[in-house]
Amino acid sequence: MRKLLNSFKEVLVSILPMTVLILIISGIWAPFTPEMLASFIGGAIMMMIGMALFLFGADISMMEVGERVGNFLVSRRSLKILIIAGFFVGMFVTIAEPDVQVLAGQVAAVSEGSINRTMLIAVVGVGVGIFLVIALLRFVFQMKLYHILIIGYIAVFALSFFTNPEMAPVAFDSGGVTTGPITVPFILSLGSGITSGVRTSREGTDSFGMVALSSLGPVLAVMILGVIFR
């Protein structure tokens, strides 16, 4: 019950100020009609309740499952299992991410179908899957995070000269939407489970950086898609 109350407090602190600000702005510069006002307030209340329940569910399920999966992957002592499981976990968690679904729907609507919604979701998922594997291998082989990030972003900016100009903004946005309420808790807890099995002197901090690497993957993947369909 305490976790549920904490979730409601977090959501209230996050959403209530924004809701009040919008109401103030609308009251001064762009007044709502009574119907719009009722719809907005009702929607804000439902969003608060929904987000609180969602975060509560993620806390008691996704984070624990992610850590257990990480412990399992390390305990198997198999690089093949780590790579295969890491790829599919990253891909399917991303496909389930609501933010990715919203972005893909908006891109498909704005582009009038020229950028396929399903294909974009699949490409973003594959990108996260590949770079989640790279993030997991970083723990195993003790690679430096900044080396991978520097190489990755050099590749991103190099591809930006060759990709379809319409795809470049979509690529960078796709990296942002993968840091949503499903993906982030799961990836962080997965990293925590991995590092607890791979004993290092920096076990506490090594689990960080996975989200940064995972969000780089879809940027590169969508850039490559733009090069192919230019």
mmCIF file of C-alpha atoms in Angstrom:
data_model
loop_
_atom_site.group_PDB
_atom_site.id
_atom_site.type_symbol
_atom_site.label_atom_id
_atom_site.label_comp_id
_atom_site.label_asym_id
_atom_site.label_seq_id
_atom_site.Cartn_x
_atom_site.Cartn_y
_atom_site.Cartn_z
ATOM 1 C CA MET A 1 0.000 0.000 0.000
ATOM 2 C CA ARG A 2 2.879 2.357 0.791
ATOM 3 C CA LYS A 3 4.338 1.832 -2.695
ATOM 4 C CA LEU A 4 0.967 2.677 -4.249
ATOM 5 C CA LEU A 5 0.710 5.885 -2.207
ATOM 6 C CA ASN A 6 4.255 6.829 -3.215
ATOM 7 C CA SER A 7 3.311 6.303 -6.869
ATOM 8 C CA PHE A 8 0.326 8.633 -6.467
ATOM 9 C CA LYS A 9 2.549 11.256 -4.805
ATOM 10 C CA GLU A 10 5.124 11.081 -7.619
ATOM 11 C CA VAL A 11 2.458 11.430 -10.300
ATOM 12 C CA LEU A 12 0.719 14.256 -8.442
ATOM 13 C CA VAL A 13 3.976 16.219 -8.140
ATOM 14 C CA SER A 14 4.713 15.659 -11.845
ATOM 15 C CA ILE A 15 1.314 16.282 -13.444
ATOM 16 C CA LEU A 16 -0.516 18.696 -11.123
ATOM 17 C CA PRO A 17 1.793 21.727 -11.728
ATOM 18 C CA MET A 18 1.533 21.248 -15.495
ATOM 19 C CA THR A 19 -2.262 20.969 -15.262
ATOM 20 C CA VAL A 20 -2.537 24.135 -13.163
ATOM 21 C CA LEU A 21 -0.206 26.028 -15.525
ATOM 22 C CA ILE A 22 -2.284 25.056 -18.563
ATOM 23 C CA LEU A 23 -5.462 26.161 -16.787
ATOM 24 C CA ILE A 24 -3.871 29.524 -15.917
ATOM 25 C CA ILE A 25 -2.636 30.072 -19.480
ATOM 26 C CA SER A 26 -5.996 29.087 -20.937
ATOM 27 C CA GLY A 27 -7.794 31.403 -18.526
ATOM 28 C CA ILE A 28 -5.661 34.383 -19.540
ATOM 29 C CA TRP A 29 -4.948 33.943 -23.252
ATOM 30 C CA ALA A 30 -6.975 31.067 -24.689
ATOM 31 C CA PRO A 31 -10.142 30.400 -22.682
ATOM 32 C CA PHE A 32 -11.579 26.877 -22.838
ATOM 33 C CA THR A 33 -15.219 26.271 -23.596
ATOM 34 C CA PRO A 34 -17.048 24.571 -20.682
ATOM 35 C CA GLU A 35 -16.977 21.273 -22.599
ATOM 36 C CA MET A 36 -13.230 21.538 -23.278
ATOM 37 C CA LEU A 37 -12.544 22.482 -19.653
ATOM 38 C CA ALA A 38 -14.515 19.509 -18.325
ATOM 39 C CA SER A 39 -12.801 17.205 -20.813
ATOM 40 C CA PHE A 40 -9.336 18.507 -19.894
ATOM 41 C CA ILE A 41 -9.848 18.236 -16.125
ATOM 42 C CA GLY A 42 -11.410 14.781 -16.442
ATOM 43 C CA GLY A 43 -8.585 13.617 -18.686
ATOM 44 C CA ALA A 44 -5.950 14.978 -16.294
ATOM 45 C CA ILE A 45 -7.537 13.132 -13.359
ATOM 46 C CA MET A 46 -7.714 9.872 -15.311
ATOM 47 C CA MET A 47 -4.109 10.334 -16.438
ATOM 48 C CA MET A 48 -2.966 10.776 -12.831
ATOM 49 C CA ILE A 49 -4.798 7.653 -11.699
ATOM 50 C CA GLY A 50 -3.628 5.634 -14.696
ATOM 51 C CA MET A 51 0.014 6.705 -14.411
ATOM 52 C CA ALA A 52 0.056 6.016 -10.663
ATOM 53 C CA LEU A 53 -1.310 2.495 -11.160
ATOM 54 C CA PHE A 54 1.056 1.950 -14.085
ATOM 55 C CA LEU A 55 4.134 3.019 -12.088
ATOM 56 C CA PHE A 56 3.002 0.894 -9.145
ATOM 57 C CA GLY A 57 2.667 -2.123 -11.442
ATOM 58 C CA ALA A 58 6.062 -1.465 -13.025
ATOM 59 C CA ASP A 59 7.665 -1.184 -9.601
ATOM 60 C CA ILE A 60 6.318 -4.473 -8.247
ATOM 61 C CA SER A 61 6.675 -6.460 -11.470
ATOM 62 C CA MET A 62 8.971 -5.121 -14.199
ATOM 63 C CA MET A 63 11.873 -4.156 -11.929
ATOM 64 C CA GLU A 64 11.864 -7.429 -10.019
ATOM 65 C CA VAL A 65 11.522 -9.477 -13.202
ATOM 66 C CA GLY A 66 14.308 -7.493 -14.884
ATOM 67 C CA GLU A 67 16.694 -8.134 -12.013
ATOM 68 C CA ARG A 68 15.845 -11.835 -11.946
ATOM 69 C CA VAL A 69 16.385 -12.106 -15.705
ATOM 70 C CA GLY A 70 19.767 -10.385 -15.315
ATOM 71 C CA ASN A 71 20.794 -12.798 -12.554
ATOM 72 C CA PHE A 72 19.663 -15.752 -14.670
ATOM 73 C CA LEU A 73 21.619 -14.638 -17.747
ATOM 74 C CA VAL A 74 24.818 -14.290 -15.729
ATOM 75 C CA SER A 75 24.331 -17.578 -13.885
ATOM 76 C CA ARG A 76 24.098 -19.507 -17.180
ATOM 77 C CA ARG A 77 27.667 -18.463 -18.077
ATOM 78 C CA SER A 78 26.788 -18.619 -21.771
ATOM 79 C CA LEU A 79 27.634 -15.758 -24.114
ATOM 80 C CA LYS A 80 25.223 -17.126 -26.721
ATOM 81 C CA ILE A 81 22.273 -17.092 -24.308
ATOM 82 C CA LEU A 82 23.228 -13.595 -23.132
ATOM 83 C CA ILE A 83 23.267 -12.246 -26.698
ATOM 84 C CA ILE A 84 20.062 -13.939 -27.876
ATOM 85 C CA ALA A 85 18.061 -13.203 -24.716
ATOM 86 C CA GLY A 86 19.358 -9.630 -24.504
ATOM 87 C CA PHE A 87 18.366 -8.899 -28.100
ATOM 88 C CA PHE A 88 14.822 -10.246 -27.847
ATOM 89 C CA VAL A 89 14.206 -8.738 -24.403
ATOM 90 C CA GLY A 90 15.310 -5.316 -25.645
ATOM 91 C CA MET A 91 13.252 -5.567 -28.810
ATOM 92 C CA PHE A 92 9.984 -6.728 -27.241
ATOM 93 C CA VAL A 93 10.163 -4.373 -24.250
ATOM 94 C CA THR A 94 10.608 -1.487 -26.699
ATOM 95 C CA ILE A 95 7.734 -2.599 -28.918
ATOM 96 C CA ALA A 96 5.510 -2.620 -25.809
ATOM 97 C CA GLU A 97 6.608 0.925 -24.881
ATOM 98 C CA PRO A 98 3.607 3.324 -25.202
ATOM 99 C CA ASP A 99 5.844 6.254 -26.205
ATOM 100 C CA VAL A 100 7.151 4.310 -29.202
ATOM 101 C CA GLN A 101 3.603 3.505 -30.307
ATOM 102 C CA VAL A 102 2.615 7.178 -30.047
ATOM 103 C CA LEU A 103 5.638 8.373 -32.047
ATOM 104 C CA ALA A 104 5.103 5.771 -34.761
ATOM 105 C CA GLY A 105 1.432 6.717 -35.057
ATOM 106 C CA GLN A 106 2.180 10.429 -35.306
ATOM 107 C CA VAL A 107 4.966 9.920 -37.848
ATOM 108 C CA ALA A 108 2.706 7.727 -39.991
ATOM 109 C CA ALA A 109 -0.087 10.318 -39.830
ATOM 110 C CA VAL A 110 2.132 13.312 -40.639
ATOM 111 C CA SER A 111 3.953 11.499 -43.448
ATOM 112 C CA GLU A 112 0.583 10.326 -44.855
ATOM 113 C CA GLY A 113 1.725 6.709 -44.774
ATOM 114 C CA SER A 114 5.060 7.189 -46.541
ATOM 115 C CA ILE A 115 6.776 6.074 -43.307
ATOM 116 C CA ASN A 116 5.162 2.798 -42.320
ATOM 117 C CA ARG A 117 4.105 2.623 -38.657
ATOM 118 C CA THR A 118 4.806 -1.091 -38.171
ATOM 119 C CA MET A 119 8.174 -0.918 -39.899
ATOM 120 C CA LEU A 120 9.255 2.051 -37.771
ATOM 121 C CA ILE A 121 8.301 0.254 -34.540
ATOM 122 C CA ALA A 122 10.170 -2.870 -35.675
ATOM 123 C CA VAL A 123 13.304 -0.901 -36.620
ATOM 124 C CA VAL A 124 13.316 0.956 -33.292
ATOM 125 C CA GLY A 125 12.884 -2.350 -31.450
ATOM 126 C CA VAL A 126 15.739 -3.987 -33.358
ATOM 127 C CA GLY A 127 17.968 -0.985 -32.659
ATOM 128 C CA VAL A 128 17.325 -1.181 -28.920
ATOM 129 C CA GLY A 129 17.816 -4.959 -28.978
ATOM 130 C CA ILE A 130 21.220 -4.714 -30.668
ATOM 131 C CA PHE A 131 22.500 -1.980 -28.392
ATOM 132 C CA LEU A 132 21.140 -3.669 -25.279
ATOM 133 C CA VAL A 133 23.296 -6.644 -26.258
ATOM 134 C CA ILE A 134 26.276 -4.281 -26.619
ATOM 135 C CA ALA A 135 25.460 -2.835 -23.179
ATOM 136 C CA LEU A 136 25.385 -6.336 -21.668
ATOM 137 C CA LEU A 137 28.655 -7.296 -23.349
ATOM 138 C CA ARG A 138 30.190 -4.156 -21.872
ATOM 139 C CA PHE A 139 29.736 -5.680 -18.425
ATOM 140 C CA VAL A 140 31.235 -9.004 -19.478
ATOM 141 C CA PHE A 141 34.306 -7.571 -21.238
ATOM 142 C CA GLN A 142 34.662 -4.482 -19.001
ATOM 143 C CA MET A 143 34.510 -2.021 -21.906
ATOM 144 C CA LYS A 144 34.496 1.729 -21.316
ATOM 145 C CA LEU A 145 31.085 3.348 -21.758
ATOM 146 C CA TYR A 146 32.404 6.548 -23.309
ATOM 147 C CA HIS A 147 34.327 4.618 -25.989
ATOM 148 C CA ILE A 148 31.104 3.019 -27.229
ATOM 149 C CA LEU A 149 29.136 6.275 -27.013
ATOM 150 C CA ILE A 150 31.778 8.252 -28.928
ATOM 151 C CA ILE A 151 31.932 5.672 -31.722
ATOM 152 C CA GLY A 152 28.136 5.439 -31.824
ATOM 153 C CA TYR A 153 27.526 9.169 -32.084
ATOM 154 C CA ILE A 154 30.269 9.587 -34.689
ATOM 155 C CA ALA A 155 28.379 6.987 -36.745
ATOM 156 C CA VAL A 156 25.082 8.828 -36.140
ATOM 157 C CA PHE A 157 26.398 12.196 -37.329
ATOM 158 C CA ALA A 158 28.159 10.581 -40.292
ATOM 159 C CA LEU A 159 24.920 8.876 -41.356
ATOM 160 C CA SER A 160 23.006 12.155 -41.018
ATOM 161 C CA PHE A 161 24.750 13.377 -44.194
ATOM 162 C CA PHE A 162 23.458 10.410 -46.199
ATOM 163 C CA THR A 163 20.050 9.605 -44.700
ATOM 164 C CA ASN A 164 16.699 10.840 -45.962
ATOM 165 C CA PRO A 165 16.297 14.401 -44.545
ATOM 166 C CA GLU A 166 12.787 13.517 -43.347
ATOM 167 C CA MET A 167 14.125 10.577 -41.333
ATOM 168 C CA ALA A 168 16.846 12.417 -39.387
ATOM 169 C CA PRO A 169 14.458 14.171 -36.929
ATOM 170 C CA VAL A 170 12.467 10.949 -36.553
ATOM 171 C CA ALA A 171 15.692 9.086 -35.749
ATOM 172 C CA PHE A 172 16.640 11.416 -32.909
ATOM 173 C CA ASP A 173 13.082 11.421 -31.529
ATOM 174 C CA SER A 174 13.026 7.615 -31.617
ATOM 175 C CA GLY A 175 15.983 7.605 -29.249
ATOM 176 C CA GLY A 176 14.057 9.790 -26.830
ATOM 177 C CA VAL A 177 10.833 7.786 -26.772
ATOM 178 C CA THR A 178 12.657 4.574 -25.862
ATOM 179 C CA THR A 179 13.344 6.059 -22.418
ATOM 180 C CA GLY A 180 9.742 5.517 -21.352
ATOM 181 C CA PRO A 181 8.050 4.117 -18.239
ATOM 182 C CA ILE A 182 8.309 0.471 -19.342
ATOM 183 C CA THR A 183 11.762 0.397 -20.914
ATOM 184 C CA VAL A 184 13.777 2.350 -18.348
ATOM 185 C CA PRO A 185 12.791 0.433 -15.160
ATOM 186 C CA PHE A 186 13.269 -2.907 -16.898
ATOM 187 C CA ILE A 187 16.654 -2.057 -18.444
ATOM 188 C CA LEU A 188 17.992 -0.539 -15.210
ATOM 189 C CA SER A 189 16.915 -3.553 -13.161
ATOM 190 C CA LEU A 190 18.317 -5.901 -15.828
ATOM 191 C CA GLY A 191 21.657 -4.119 -15.548
ATOM 192 C CA SER A 192 21.511 -4.362 -11.759
ATOM 193 C CA GLY A 193 20.946 -8.103 -12.002
ATOM 194 C CA ILE A 194 23.809 -8.519 -14.473
ATOM 195 C CA THR A 195 26.331 -6.512 -12.450
ATOM 196 C CA SER A 196 25.442 -8.324 -9.231
ATOM 197 C CA GLY A 197 26.503 -11.541 -10.969
ATOM 198 C CA VAL A 198 29.586 -10.076 -12.657
ATOM 199 C CA ARG A 199 31.590 -9.062 -9.610
ATOM 200 C CA THR A 200 33.562 -5.885 -10.262
ATOM 201 C CA SER A 201 35.064 -3.143 -8.126
ATOM 202 C CA ARG A 202 32.406 -0.750 -9.467
ATOM 203 C CA GLU A 203 29.418 -3.052 -9.162
ATOM 204 C CA GLY A 204 27.167 -0.296 -7.812
ATOM 205 C CA THR A 205 27.750 2.142 -10.692
ATOM 206 C CA ASP A 206 28.362 -0.259 -13.583
ATOM 207 C CA SER A 207 24.631 -0.896 -13.992
ATOM 208 C CA PHE A 208 24.193 2.692 -15.204
ATOM 209 C CA GLY A 209 24.761 3.641 -18.825
ATOM 210 C CA MET A 210 22.543 0.902 -20.235
ATOM 211 C CA VAL A 211 19.723 3.333 -21.005
ATOM 212 C CA ALA A 212 22.151 5.691 -22.775
ATOM 213 C CA LEU A 213 23.409 2.866 -24.980
ATOM 214 C CA SER A 214 19.945 1.440 -25.597
ATOM 215 C CA SER A 215 18.592 4.834 -26.693
ATOM 216 C CA LEU A 216 21.483 5.222 -29.141
ATOM 217 C CA GLY A 217 20.451 2.034 -30.963
ATOM 218 C CA PRO A 218 17.168 3.258 -32.479
ATOM 219 C CA VAL A 219 18.797 6.512 -33.625
ATOM 220 C CA LEU A 220 21.345 4.551 -35.653
ATOM 221 C CA ALA A 221 18.749 2.039 -36.854
ATOM 222 C CA VAL A 222 16.341 4.704 -38.144
ATOM 223 C CA MET A 223 19.239 6.605 -39.741
ATOM 224 C CA ILE A 224 20.224 3.443 -41.623
ATOM 225 C CA LEU A 225 16.586 2.949 -42.643
ATOM 226 C CA GLY A 226 16.623 6.483 -44.042
ATOM 227 C CA VAL A 227 19.763 5.718 -46.053
ATOM 228 C CA ILE A 228 18.184 2.571 -47.514
ATOM 229 C CA PHE A 229 14.905 4.273 -48.493
ATOM 230 C CA ARG A 230 16.331 7.625 -49.515
#
